[in-house]
Amino acid sequence: MSKKTLATVWLGGCSGCHMSLLDVDERILEIARLADIVKSPVVDGKAFPACDIALVEGAVCNDEHEHEIQVIRQKAKLLVSFGDCAVTANVPTLRMRFSKDQCLRRSYVEAESNSRGHIPKDPDVPKLIDRVAPLHEHVKVDYFLPGCPPSADLIFFVLMELLQDRVPVLDLGGMAKYG
Ligand code: SF4
């Protein structure tokens, strides 16, 4: 069986789902036996590559995410919504209790660790969108992998099944196929 290509990326998430992925520990070698990892936080590259499987952490929170998820959907044969922020929008939705201006002011002006004294006008700073949303509100999602974060065992099981062209089947509550 030829190797598949696997990409992982995070949008509006805390990186905790990727930390859980790393918790597969030495089993990463079994994944590497079946997959070439073509993008991840440690395989940097600006352009998202074509791939068989994309694990996407985090919700869609800004205009950059809106663009990225469309590109990922075009280039990935299977898109896995990875963790509660991607599945339900979860933690990133907390900012919707406040106005966008309040969020930016808190981040760039009031936060002691990051204060610039002003809200940057830099066009490279992504623009917050009004409504934080899970991935499936923007693109078709093939599999949902809930959990905050999903356990390493669950991630490993699902990846190994998909990499071997099998449909992961779990008990209720584990994961659902999106039809
Ligand atoms: Fe972090 Fe939980 Fe969101 Fe994953 S689901 S990015 S661990 S807050």
mmCIF file of C-alpha atoms and ligand atoms in Angstrom:
data_model
loop_
_atom_site.group_PDB
_atom_site.id
_atom_site.type_symbol
_atom_site.label_atom_id
_atom_site.label_comp_id
_atom_site.label_asym_id
_atom_site.label_seq_id
_atom_site.Cartn_x
_atom_site.Cartn_y
_atom_site.Cartn_z
ATOM 1 C CA MET A 1 0.000 0.000 0.000
ATOM 2 C CA SER A 2 1.424 3.352 -0.991
ATOM 3 C CA LYS A 3 1.775 6.030 1.638
ATOM 4 C CA LYS A 4 -0.926 8.623 2.017
ATOM 5 C CA THR A 5 -0.279 12.283 2.646
ATOM 6 C CA LEU A 6 -1.370 13.850 5.907
ATOM 7 C CA ALA A 7 -1.610 17.535 6.765
ATOM 8 C CA THR A 8 -2.466 19.119 10.088
ATOM 9 C CA VAL A 9 -3.297 22.754 10.639
ATOM 10 C CA TRP A 10 -4.876 24.947 13.258
ATOM 11 C CA LEU A 11 -7.178 27.867 12.756
ATOM 12 C CA GLY A 12 -8.823 29.437 15.836
ATOM 13 C CA GLY A 13 -7.662 26.961 18.474
ATOM 14 C CA CYS A 14 -5.297 26.841 21.431
ATOM 15 C CA SER A 15 -3.001 24.160 19.913
ATOM 16 C CA GLY A 16 -4.150 21.732 22.602
ATOM 17 C CA CYS A 17 -5.490 19.333 19.983
ATOM 18 C CA HIS A 18 -2.071 19.207 18.350
ATOM 19 C CA MET A 19 -0.492 18.608 21.766
ATOM 20 C CA SER A 20 -2.822 15.639 22.140
ATOM 21 C CA LEU A 21 -1.736 14.396 18.723
ATOM 22 C CA LEU A 22 1.863 14.477 19.960
ATOM 23 C CA ASP A 23 0.768 12.405 22.953
ATOM 24 C CA VAL A 24 0.563 9.365 20.665
ATOM 25 C CA ASP A 25 4.291 9.257 21.563
ATOM 26 C CA GLU A 26 6.203 6.466 19.846
ATOM 27 C CA ARG A 27 3.100 5.429 17.927
ATOM 28 C CA ILE A 28 3.891 8.374 15.642
ATOM 29 C CA LEU A 29 6.253 5.902 13.960
ATOM 30 C CA GLU A 30 3.288 3.709 13.010
ATOM 31 C CA ILE A 31 1.585 6.764 11.539
ATOM 32 C CA ALA A 32 4.785 7.677 9.700
ATOM 33 C CA ARG A 33 4.910 4.161 8.235
ATOM 34 C CA LEU A 34 1.601 4.855 6.477
ATOM 35 C CA ALA A 35 1.729 8.589 5.895
ATOM 36 C CA ASP A 36 3.984 11.351 4.689
ATOM 37 C CA ILE A 37 3.295 14.389 6.851
ATOM 38 C CA VAL A 38 3.240 17.177 4.271
ATOM 39 C CA LYS A 39 2.174 19.981 6.587
ATOM 40 C CA SER A 40 2.039 20.434 10.326
ATOM 41 C CA PRO A 41 3.236 22.977 12.869
ATOM 42 C CA VAL A 42 6.717 21.428 12.505
ATOM 43 C CA VAL A 43 6.621 21.051 8.705
ATOM 44 C CA ASP A 44 6.386 24.703 7.833
ATOM 45 C CA GLY A 45 5.346 25.913 4.434
ATOM 46 C CA LYS A 46 3.205 28.814 3.464
ATOM 47 C CA ALA A 47 1.077 27.098 0.840
ATOM 48 C CA PHE A 48 -1.287 24.343 1.895
ATOM 49 C CA PRO A 49 -0.386 21.244 -0.141
ATOM 50 C CA ALA A 50 -2.669 18.724 -1.800
ATOM 51 C CA CYS A 51 -3.163 15.835 0.624
ATOM 52 C CA ASP A 52 -5.225 12.745 1.319
ATOM 53 C CA ILE A 53 -6.199 13.709 4.870
ATOM 54 C CA ALA A 54 -6.334 17.104 6.578
ATOM 55 C CA LEU A 55 -6.762 17.332 10.344
ATOM 56 C CA VAL A 56 -8.005 20.838 11.084
ATOM 57 C CA GLU A 57 -8.018 22.201 14.624
ATOM 58 C CA GLY A 58 -9.915 25.310 15.652
ATOM 59 C CA ALA A 59 -12.890 27.373 14.581
ATOM 60 C CA VAL A 60 -13.213 29.910 11.803
ATOM 61 C CA CYS A 61 -12.644 33.253 13.539
ATOM 62 C CA ASN A 62 -11.278 35.726 10.984
ATOM 63 C CA ASP A 63 -11.067 36.457 7.272
ATOM 64 C CA GLU A 64 -7.788 34.568 6.945
ATOM 65 C CA HIS A 65 -9.400 31.433 8.375
ATOM 66 C CA GLU A 66 -12.307 31.829 5.941
ATOM 67 C CA HIS A 67 -9.850 31.720 3.058
ATOM 68 C CA GLU A 68 -7.694 28.950 4.528
ATOM 69 C CA ILE A 69 -10.545 26.530 5.112
ATOM 70 C CA GLN A 70 -11.711 26.929 1.509
ATOM 71 C CA VAL A 71 -8.192 26.143 0.253
ATOM 72 C CA ILE A 72 -7.885 23.182 2.610
ATOM 73 C CA ARG A 73 -11.218 21.824 1.415
ATOM 74 C CA GLN A 74 -10.131 22.101 -2.206
ATOM 75 C CA LYS A 75 -6.834 20.342 -1.588
ATOM 76 C CA ALA A 76 -7.748 17.626 0.919
ATOM 77 C CA LYS A 77 -9.530 14.435 -0.089
ATOM 78 C CA LEU A 78 -10.730 13.923 3.489
ATOM 79 C CA LEU A 79 -11.231 16.761 5.936
ATOM 80 C CA VAL A 80 -11.394 15.868 9.625
ATOM 81 C CA SER A 81 -12.825 18.469 12.001
ATOM 82 C CA PHE A 82 -10.364 17.986 14.850
ATOM 83 C CA GLY A 83 -11.485 18.885 18.409
ATOM 84 C CA ASP A 84 -14.427 20.742 19.884
ATOM 85 C CA CYS A 85 -13.399 24.175 18.593
ATOM 86 C CA ALA A 86 -13.554 22.838 15.047
ATOM 87 C CA VAL A 87 -16.689 20.747 15.685
ATOM 88 C CA THR A 88 -18.832 23.193 17.692
ATOM 89 C CA ALA A 89 -16.728 26.405 17.710
ATOM 90 C CA ASN A 90 -16.436 25.941 21.503
ATOM 91 C CA VAL A 91 -13.896 28.211 23.247
ATOM 92 C CA PRO A 92 -13.350 30.795 20.457
ATOM 93 C CA THR A 93 -17.056 31.699 20.628
ATOM 94 C CA LEU A 94 -16.411 33.286 24.042
ATOM 95 C CA ARG A 95 -15.243 36.401 22.262
ATOM 96 C CA MET A 96 -18.711 36.815 20.739
ATOM 97 C CA ARG A 97 -19.915 38.068 24.154
ATOM 98 C CA PHE A 98 -17.937 41.208 23.391
ATOM 99 C CA SER A 99 -17.704 43.588 20.460
ATOM 100 C CA LYS A 100 -14.847 43.164 18.032
ATOM 101 C CA ASP A 101 -13.465 46.504 19.195
ATOM 102 C CA GLN A 102 -13.507 45.355 22.823
ATOM 103 C CA CYS A 103 -11.609 42.188 21.863
ATOM 104 C CA LEU A 104 -8.979 44.087 19.886
ATOM 105 C CA ARG A 105 -8.586 46.705 22.613
ATOM 106 C CA ARG A 106 -8.151 44.003 25.245
ATOM 107 C CA SER A 107 -5.577 42.179 23.109
ATOM 108 C CA TYR A 108 -3.513 45.061 21.791
ATOM 109 C CA VAL A 109 -3.963 47.859 24.317
ATOM 110 C CA GLU A 110 -4.935 46.513 27.749
ATOM 111 C CA ALA A 111 -3.130 43.170 27.897
ATOM 112 C CA GLU A 112 0.090 43.689 29.816
ATOM 113 C CA SER A 113 1.902 40.923 27.969
ATOM 114 C CA ASN A 114 1.136 42.192 24.479
ATOM 115 C CA SER A 115 0.347 45.860 24.696
ATOM 116 C CA ARG A 116 1.227 47.978 21.674
ATOM 117 C CA GLY A 117 -0.685 50.955 23.023
ATOM 118 C CA HIS A 118 -2.952 50.994 19.982
ATOM 119 C CA ILE A 119 -4.994 48.692 17.768
ATOM 120 C CA PRO A 120 -2.799 48.019 14.712
ATOM 121 C CA LYS A 121 -4.022 49.107 11.297
ATOM 122 C CA ASP A 122 -1.605 46.688 9.665
ATOM 123 C CA PRO A 123 -3.354 45.105 6.675
ATOM 124 C CA ASP A 124 -1.571 41.837 7.525
ATOM 125 C CA VAL A 125 -3.516 41.527 10.783
ATOM 126 C CA PRO A 126 -6.499 39.255 9.985
ATOM 127 C CA LYS A 127 -9.900 40.857 10.420
ATOM 128 C CA LEU A 128 -12.212 39.320 13.001
ATOM 129 C CA ILE A 129 -15.484 38.139 11.485
ATOM 130 C CA ASP A 130 -18.788 38.748 13.259
ATOM 131 C CA ARG A 131 -19.617 35.162 14.001
ATOM 132 C CA VAL A 132 -17.119 32.495 15.063
ATOM 133 C CA ALA A 133 -18.228 29.250 13.418
ATOM 134 C CA PRO A 134 -17.339 25.559 13.298
ATOM 135 C CA LEU A 135 -15.780 24.231 10.109
ATOM 136 C CA HIS A 136 -18.899 22.578 8.712
ATOM 137 C CA GLU A 137 -20.647 25.951 8.480
ATOM 138 C CA HIS A 138 -18.074 26.900 5.850
ATOM 139 C CA VAL A 139 -17.159 23.666 4.056
ATOM 140 C CA LYS A 140 -18.147 20.022 3.821
ATOM 141 C CA VAL A 141 -16.561 18.031 6.632
ATOM 142 C CA ASP A 142 -15.985 14.291 6.242
ATOM 143 C CA TYR A 143 -15.355 13.305 9.850
ATOM 144 C CA PHE A 144 -15.844 14.914 13.248
ATOM 145 C CA LEU A 145 -13.423 14.175 16.049
ATOM 146 C CA PRO A 146 -14.858 15.759 19.217
ATOM 147 C CA GLY A 147 -13.110 16.323 22.527
ATOM 148 C CA CYS A 148 -11.284 19.187 24.169
ATOM 149 C CA PRO A 149 -8.899 17.876 23.203
ATOM 150 C CA PRO A 150 -9.655 14.479 21.667
ATOM 151 C CA SER A 151 -7.559 11.840 23.428
ATOM 152 C CA ALA A 152 -4.344 10.625 21.846
ATOM 153 C CA ASP A 153 -5.806 7.122 21.690
ATOM 154 C CA LEU A 154 -8.817 8.355 19.739
ATOM 155 C CA ILE A 155 -6.668 10.395 17.351
ATOM 156 C CA PHE A 156 -4.361 7.445 16.772
ATOM 157 C CA PHE A 157 -7.228 5.046 16.134
ATOM 158 C CA VAL A 158 -8.986 7.338 13.666
ATOM 159 C CA LEU A 159 -5.802 8.192 11.783
ATOM 160 C CA MET A 160 -4.741 4.565 11.475
ATOM 161 C CA GLU A 161 -8.161 3.572 10.154
ATOM 162 C CA LEU A 162 -8.302 6.359 7.595
ATOM 163 C CA LEU A 163 -4.725 5.761 6.481
ATOM 164 C CA GLN A 164 -5.660 2.146 5.750
ATOM 165 C CA ASP A 165 -8.798 3.098 3.809
ATOM 166 C CA ARG A 166 -11.087 1.911 6.585
ATOM 167 C CA VAL A 167 -14.049 3.770 8.025
ATOM 168 C CA PRO A 168 -13.467 4.408 11.740
ATOM 169 C CA VAL A 169 -16.351 2.982 13.731
ATOM 170 C CA LEU A 170 -16.722 3.896 17.381
ATOM 171 C CA ASP A 171 -19.364 3.542 20.029
ATOM 172 C CA LEU A 172 -21.892 6.344 20.323
ATOM 173 C CA GLY A 173 -20.226 9.505 21.510
ATOM 174 C CA GLY A 174 -16.891 8.628 20.040
ATOM 175 C CA MET A 175 -17.187 9.970 16.540
ATOM 176 C CA ALA A 176 -19.860 10.307 13.911
ATOM 177 C CA LYS A 177 -19.589 10.098 10.141
ATOM 178 C CA TYR A 178 -20.970 13.243 8.566
ATOM 179 C CA GLY A 179 -23.184 12.165 5.708
HETATM 180 FE FE1 SF4 B 1 -7.867 23.845 22.544
HETATM 181 FE FE2 SF4 B 1 -9.936 22.328 23.319
HETATM 182 FE FE3 SF4 B 1 -10.171 23.939 21.240
HETATM 183 FE FE4 SF4 B 1 -8.632 21.758 21.037
HETATM 184 S S1 SF4 B 1 -10.851 21.790 21.345
HETATM 185 S S2 SF4 B 1 -8.134 23.821 20.302
HETATM 186 S S3 SF4 B 1 -7.800 21.661 23.156
HETATM 187 S S4 SF4 B 1 -9.813 24.596 23.388
#
